[in-house]
Short mmCIF file of C-alpha atoms (C1' of nucleotides) in Angstrom, two decimals:
data_model
loop_
_atom_site.label_atom_id
_atom_site.label_comp_id
_atom_site.label_asym_id
_atom_site.label_seq_id
_atom_site.Cartn_x
_atom_site.Cartn_y
_atom_site.Cartn_z
CA MET J 1267 17.14 31.77 13.02
CA ASN J 1268 15.68 31.89 9.50
CA LYS J 1269 13.61 29.30 7.73
CA LYS J 1270 15.81 26.85 5.88
CA ASN J 1271 16.27 27.91 2.26
CA TYR J 1272 15.63 25.62 -0.67
CA GLU J 1273 18.63 23.49 -1.45
CA PRO J 1274 18.79 22.40 -5.11
CA ILE J 1275 20.06 18.89 -5.92
CA ASP J 1276 23.49 18.57 -7.33
CA GLU J 1277 23.80 17.03 -10.78
CA GLU J 1278 25.51 13.83 -9.67
CA THR J 1279 22.94 13.05 -6.98
CA LEU J 1280 20.11 13.88 -9.44
CA PHE J 1281 21.47 11.46 -11.91
CA LEU J 1282 22.03 8.71 -9.48
CA VAL J 1283 18.62 9.03 -7.94
CA SER J 1284 16.85 9.11 -11.27
CA GLN J 1285 18.78 6.06 -12.43
CA THR J 1286 17.85 4.15 -9.26
CA PHE J 1287 14.23 4.85 -9.59
CA LYS J 1288 14.46 4.04 -13.34
CA ALA J 1289 15.60 0.62 -12.40
CA LEU J 1290 12.36 0.34 -10.25
CA SER J 1291 10.08 1.70 -12.97
CA ASP J 1292 9.93 -1.25 -15.22
CA PRO J 1293 7.54 -4.11 -14.52
CA THR J 1294 10.05 -6.81 -15.50
CA ARG J 1295 12.83 -5.51 -13.26
CA ILE J 1296 10.33 -5.09 -10.32
CA ARG J 1297 9.34 -8.69 -10.78
CA ILE J 1298 12.94 -9.79 -10.79
CA LEU J 1299 13.85 -7.74 -7.75
CA HIS J 1300 10.79 -8.88 -5.86
CA LEU J 1301 11.65 -12.53 -6.51
CA LEU J 1302 15.26 -11.87 -5.43
CA PHE J 1303 13.94 -10.26 -2.29
CA GLU J 1304 12.50 -13.62 -1.36
CA LYS J 1305 15.49 -15.80 -2.47
CA GLU J 1306 18.64 -16.13 -4.26
CA CYS J 1307 18.00 -17.45 -7.87
CA SER J 1308 19.87 -18.50 -10.92
CA VAL J 1309 19.14 -16.89 -14.30
CA THR J 1310 17.27 -19.94 -15.46
CA GLU J 1311 15.18 -20.06 -12.22
CA ILE J 1312 14.19 -16.46 -12.81
CA SER J 1313 13.35 -17.05 -16.43
CA ASN J 1314 11.17 -20.15 -15.56
CA CYS J 1315 9.56 -18.55 -12.45
CA LEU J 1316 8.59 -15.34 -14.18
CA GLU J 1317 8.13 -16.80 -17.73
CA LEU J 1318 10.66 -14.48 -19.31
CA LYS J 1319 13.15 -15.17 -22.04
CA GLN J 1320 16.63 -15.92 -20.79
CA SER J 1321 18.25 -13.14 -22.79
CA ASN J 1322 15.75 -10.72 -21.40
CA VAL J 1323 16.50 -11.72 -17.95
CA SER J 1324 20.22 -11.47 -18.62
CA HIS J 1325 20.00 -7.99 -20.01
CA GLN J 1326 17.79 -6.72 -16.98
CA LEU J 1327 20.34 -8.27 -14.56
CA ARG J 1328 23.14 -6.56 -16.32
CA PHE J 1329 21.35 -3.23 -15.77
CA LEU J 1330 20.65 -3.98 -12.10
CA LYS J 1331 24.18 -5.13 -11.52
CA GLN J 1332 25.64 -2.02 -13.07
CA LEU J 1333 23.71 -0.02 -10.41
CA ARG J 1334 24.84 -2.46 -7.70
CA LEU J 1335 21.28 -3.41 -7.02
CA VAL J 1336 22.09 -7.17 -7.46
CA LYS J 1337 25.21 -9.34 -7.04
CA TYR J 1338 25.82 -12.94 -7.96
CA ARG J 1339 28.06 -15.88 -6.94
CA ARG J 1340 29.15 -18.66 -9.27
CA ASP J 1341 28.57 -22.37 -8.75
CA GLY J 1342 29.91 -24.35 -11.63
CA LYS J 1343 28.04 -23.17 -14.74
CA THR J 1344 25.34 -21.54 -12.70
CA LEU J 1345 25.21 -17.87 -11.49
CA TYR J 1346 23.09 -17.30 -8.39
CA TYR J 1347 21.85 -13.80 -8.29
CA SER J 1348 20.73 -11.87 -5.02
CA HIS J 1349 19.86 -8.43 -4.16
CA ASP J 1350 22.73 -6.16 -3.09
CA ASP J 1351 21.08 -2.97 -1.81
CA GLU J 1352 19.04 -3.17 1.38
CA HIS J 1353 17.80 0.34 1.18
CA VAL J 1354 16.52 0.13 -2.38
CA ILE J 1355 14.97 -3.37 -1.99
CA ASN J 1356 13.16 -2.09 1.11
CA VAL J 1357 11.90 0.94 -0.77
CA LEU J 1358 10.45 -1.41 -3.45
CA GLU J 1359 8.88 -3.82 -0.95
CA GLN J 1360 7.39 -0.81 0.98
CA MET J 1361 5.98 0.62 -2.23
CA ILE J 1362 4.44 -2.71 -3.14
CA HIS J 1363 2.81 -3.01 0.33
CA HIS J 1364 1.72 0.61 0.26
CA THR J 1365 0.12 0.27 -3.20
CA ARG J 1366 -1.58 -3.03 -2.28
CA HIS J 1367 -3.23 -1.71 0.89
CA HIS J 1368 -4.85 1.28 -0.54
CA MET K 339 5.17 -23.68 10.28
CA ASN K 340 6.49 -23.56 6.73
CA LYS K 341 8.70 -20.97 5.14
CA LYS K 342 6.49 -18.36 3.41
CA ASN K 343 6.18 -19.10 -0.38
CA TYR K 344 6.88 -16.62 -3.13
CA GLU K 345 3.93 -14.46 -3.70
CA PRO K 346 3.80 -12.92 -7.29
CA ILE K 347 2.66 -9.44 -7.73
CA ASP K 348 -0.77 -8.85 -9.20
CA GLU K 349 -1.01 -7.00 -12.45
CA GLU K 350 -2.62 -3.90 -11.06
CA THR K 351 -0.16 -3.44 -8.24
CA LEU K 352 2.76 -4.02 -10.61
CA PHE K 353 1.41 -1.41 -12.97
CA LEU K 354 0.89 1.14 -10.22
CA VAL K 355 4.20 0.58 -8.60
CA SER K 356 5.92 0.92 -11.93
CA GLN K 357 4.16 4.14 -12.65
CA THR K 358 4.95 5.65 -9.35
CA PHE K 359 8.66 4.88 -9.67
CA LYS K 360 8.56 6.20 -13.32
CA ALA K 361 7.29 9.46 -11.97
CA LEU K 362 10.48 9.45 -9.78
CA SER K 363 12.83 8.36 -12.48
CA ASP K 364 13.03 11.67 -14.39
CA PRO K 365 15.37 14.43 -13.33
CA THR K 366 12.92 17.12 -14.13
CA ARG K 367 10.14 15.60 -12.10
CA ILE K 368 12.54 14.89 -9.32
CA ARG K 369 13.43 18.54 -9.16
CA ILE K 370 9.89 19.66 -9.27
CA LEU K 371 8.88 17.23 -6.43
CA HIS K 372 11.89 18.14 -4.37
CA LEU K 373 10.97 21.81 -4.66
CA LEU K 374 7.28 21.07 -3.77
CA PHE K 375 8.67 19.16 -0.67
CA GLU K 376 10.03 22.48 0.49
CA LYS K 377 7.04 24.68 -0.36
CA GLU K 378 3.85 25.18 -2.27
CA CYS K 379 4.60 26.85 -5.72
CA SER K 380 2.82 28.22 -8.71
CA VAL K 381 3.61 26.93 -12.15
CA THR K 382 5.50 30.15 -12.93
CA GLU K 383 7.53 29.89 -9.78
CA ILE K 384 8.56 26.36 -10.56
CA SER K 385 9.54 27.47 -14.16
CA ASN K 386 11.55 30.32 -12.89
CA CYS K 387 13.16 28.53 -9.92
CA LEU K 388 14.22 25.51 -11.92
CA GLU K 389 14.77 27.31 -15.29
CA LEU K 390 12.29 25.13 -17.11
CA LYS K 391 9.86 25.94 -19.94
CA GLN K 392 6.36 26.63 -18.65
CA SER K 393 4.89 23.97 -21.02
CA ASN K 394 7.40 21.45 -19.79
CA VAL K 395 6.47 22.16 -16.12
CA SER K 396 2.78 21.96 -17.05
CA HIS K 397 3.13 18.62 -18.78
CA GLN K 398 5.07 17.20 -15.85
CA LEU K 399 2.60 18.45 -13.32
CA ARG K 400 -0.30 16.77 -15.29
CA PHE K 401 1.70 13.49 -15.20
CA LEU K 402 2.27 13.89 -11.46
CA LYS K 403 -1.36 14.95 -10.76
CA GLN K 404 -2.72 12.01 -12.66
CA LEU K 405 -0.87 9.80 -10.17
CA ARG K 406 -2.09 11.91 -7.27
CA LEU K 407 1.42 12.81 -6.31
CA VAL K 408 0.61 16.52 -6.45
CA LYS K 409 -2.41 18.64 -5.88
CA TYR K 410 -3.25 22.27 -6.45
CA ARG K 411 -5.51 25.19 -5.17
CA ARG K 412 -6.52 28.15 -7.22
CA ASP K 413 -5.98 31.79 -6.33
CA GLY K 414 -7.21 33.97 -9.13
CA LYS K 415 -5.30 33.13 -12.22
CA THR K 416 -2.70 31.34 -10.30
CA LEU K 417 -2.50 27.69 -9.44
CA TYR K 418 -0.47 26.74 -6.40
CA TYR K 419 0.87 23.18 -6.52
CA SER K 420 1.95 21.09 -3.52
CA HIS K 421 2.73 17.49 -2.93
CA ASP K 422 -0.04 15.10 -2.20
CA ASP K 423 1.52 11.81 -1.23
CA GLU K 424 3.44 11.72 2.01
CA HIS K 425 4.77 8.25 1.47
CA VAL K 426 6.09 8.92 -2.04
CA ILE K 427 7.66 12.24 -1.23
CA ASN K 428 9.32 10.68 1.81
CA VAL K 429 10.67 7.83 -0.44
CA LEU K 430 12.10 10.45 -2.77
CA GLU K 431 13.74 12.57 0.00
CA GLN K 432 15.11 9.42 1.67
CA MET K 433 16.63 8.36 -1.60
CA ILE K 434 18.16 11.75 -2.17
CA HIS K 435 19.59 11.72 1.31
CA HIS K 436 20.83 8.15 1.04
CA THR K 437 22.50 8.87 -2.40
CA ARG K 438 24.18 12.15 -1.11
CA HIS K 439 25.71 10.53 1.95
CA HIS K 440 27.39 7.57 0.26
"C1'" DT P 438 38.30 -32.50 -27.57
"C1'" DT P 439 33.68 -32.72 -28.49
"C1'" DA P 440 29.32 -32.08 -26.58
"C1'" DT P 441 26.15 -29.75 -23.57
"C1'" DA P 442 24.36 -26.64 -20.18
"C1'" DA P 443 24.11 -21.91 -18.38
"C1'" DT P 444 24.65 -17.43 -19.27
"C1'" DA P 445 26.08 -13.20 -21.85
"C1'" DT P 446 26.32 -10.28 -25.78
"C1'" DG P 447 25.05 -7.83 -30.21
"C1'" DA P 448 21.94 -6.22 -33.50
"C1'" DA P 449 17.28 -5.15 -34.99
"C1'" DT P 450 12.96 -3.23 -34.09
"C1'" DA P 451 8.96 -1.43 -32.27
"C1'" DC P 452 7.50 1.51 -28.86
"C1'" DA P 453 7.77 5.06 -25.12
"C1'" DT P 454 9.27 9.44 -23.56
"C1'" DG P 455 10.99 14.34 -22.78
"C1'" DA P 456 11.35 18.71 -24.57
"C1'" DA P 457 10.05 22.43 -27.49
"C1'" DC P 458 7.05 25.30 -30.03
"C1'" DA P 459 2.77 27.16 -31.23
"C1'" DT P 460 -1.57 27.92 -29.70
"C1'" DA P 461 -5.65 27.51 -26.80
"C1'" DT P 462 -8.19 28.23 -22.56
"C1'" DG P 463 -9.73 30.76 -18.67
"C1'" DA P 464 -9.60 34.27 -15.09
"C1'" DA P 465 -9.20 38.94 -13.78
"C1'" DT P 466 -8.62 43.86 -14.97
"C1'" DT P 467 -9.48 47.92 -17.68
"C1'" DA C 1301 -15.41 43.48 -25.00
"C1'" DA C 1302 -10.68 43.80 -25.27
"C1'" DT C 1303 -6.42 42.90 -23.01
"C1'" DT C 1304 -3.23 40.66 -20.17
"C1'" DC C 1305 -1.51 37.19 -17.26
"C1'" DA C 1306 -1.27 32.27 -15.87
"C1'" DT C 1307 -1.75 27.87 -17.16
"C1'" DA C 1308 -3.02 23.98 -20.34
"C1'" DT C 1309 -2.93 21.50 -24.48
"C1'" DG C 1310 -1.68 19.49 -29.16
"C1'" DT C 1311 1.84 18.26 -32.14
"C1'" DT C 1312 6.33 17.20 -33.70
"C1'" DC C 1313 10.84 15.42 -33.16
"C1'" DA C 1314 14.83 13.32 -31.43
"C1'" DT C 1315 16.27 10.11 -28.17
"C1'" DG C 1316 15.80 6.25 -25.12
"C1'" DT C 1317 14.18 1.63 -23.86
"C1'" DA C 1318 12.39 -3.22 -23.72
"C1'" DT C 1319 12.12 -7.17 -26.06
"C1'" DT C 1320 13.40 -10.63 -29.29
"C1'" DC C 1321 16.37 -13.41 -32.11
"C1'" DA C 1322 20.72 -15.25 -33.23
"C1'" DT C 1323 25.05 -16.10 -31.71
"C1'" DA C 1324 29.09 -16.05 -28.59
"C1'" DT C 1325 31.26 -17.23 -24.28
"C1'" DT C 1326 32.39 -20.08 -20.43
"C1'" DA C 1327 32.49 -24.01 -17.48
"C1'" DT C 1328 31.64 -28.82 -16.82
"C1'" DA C 1329 31.26 -33.65 -18.25
"C1'" DA C 1330 31.71 -37.41 -21.35
#
DNA sequence: TTATAATATGAATACATGAACATATGAATT
DNA sequence: AATTCATATGTTCATGTATTCATATTATAA
């Protein structure tokens, strides 16, 4: 029984993994996701809570939604966003915890 | 006993977390780290194995070393690099596995 | 149907980043 | 000391990205 050989990463996986980490590599998106980890929020709530421009929040949410990291439900004029990927949000929270306690 | 309130992330943690994920957000760095997860490698070995320019590998390794994600030992003219952060390398491998099997 | 509130979109811009090339350093060998 | 091998560094360039402003869309209420 030989030692396991090196298995290169296929292109598609490589792209998806890099995209996912890219989503987590921006301070603004981290703050948004960390907030959504705690509770569901409307766009306005996120803007106010994190002191970000509404259009900025909207752009970032589109990015995160495209990667299926967040989802939303509508209530009248208001869209309530929440996280939509348990694995990724846990990776983020683990990293925050790991970084804080070092 | 009240519900836990939202705890914002301090600036330093935010920066470190974003930097760490940024290291993982580039296909070239992912390939290098994934290779180093398997085995210790010299710069030339990495270049050949992944078909990357030596200077490119060197630049990426500097980036990773600055974040203490890799370390090296010298043997003559050769520098052997290996990963240096169990938590981060595991997060990467988990993400690759998670992405592949979905 | 006009007004308003909530959110999304498009364009512009300033800045960051990855890759390549050329060259420099540094260690071993002759 | 000169040569060679392994790696690092500086610079340039093209591309990518985050943010902002202005405006559009959409849903509700008056």
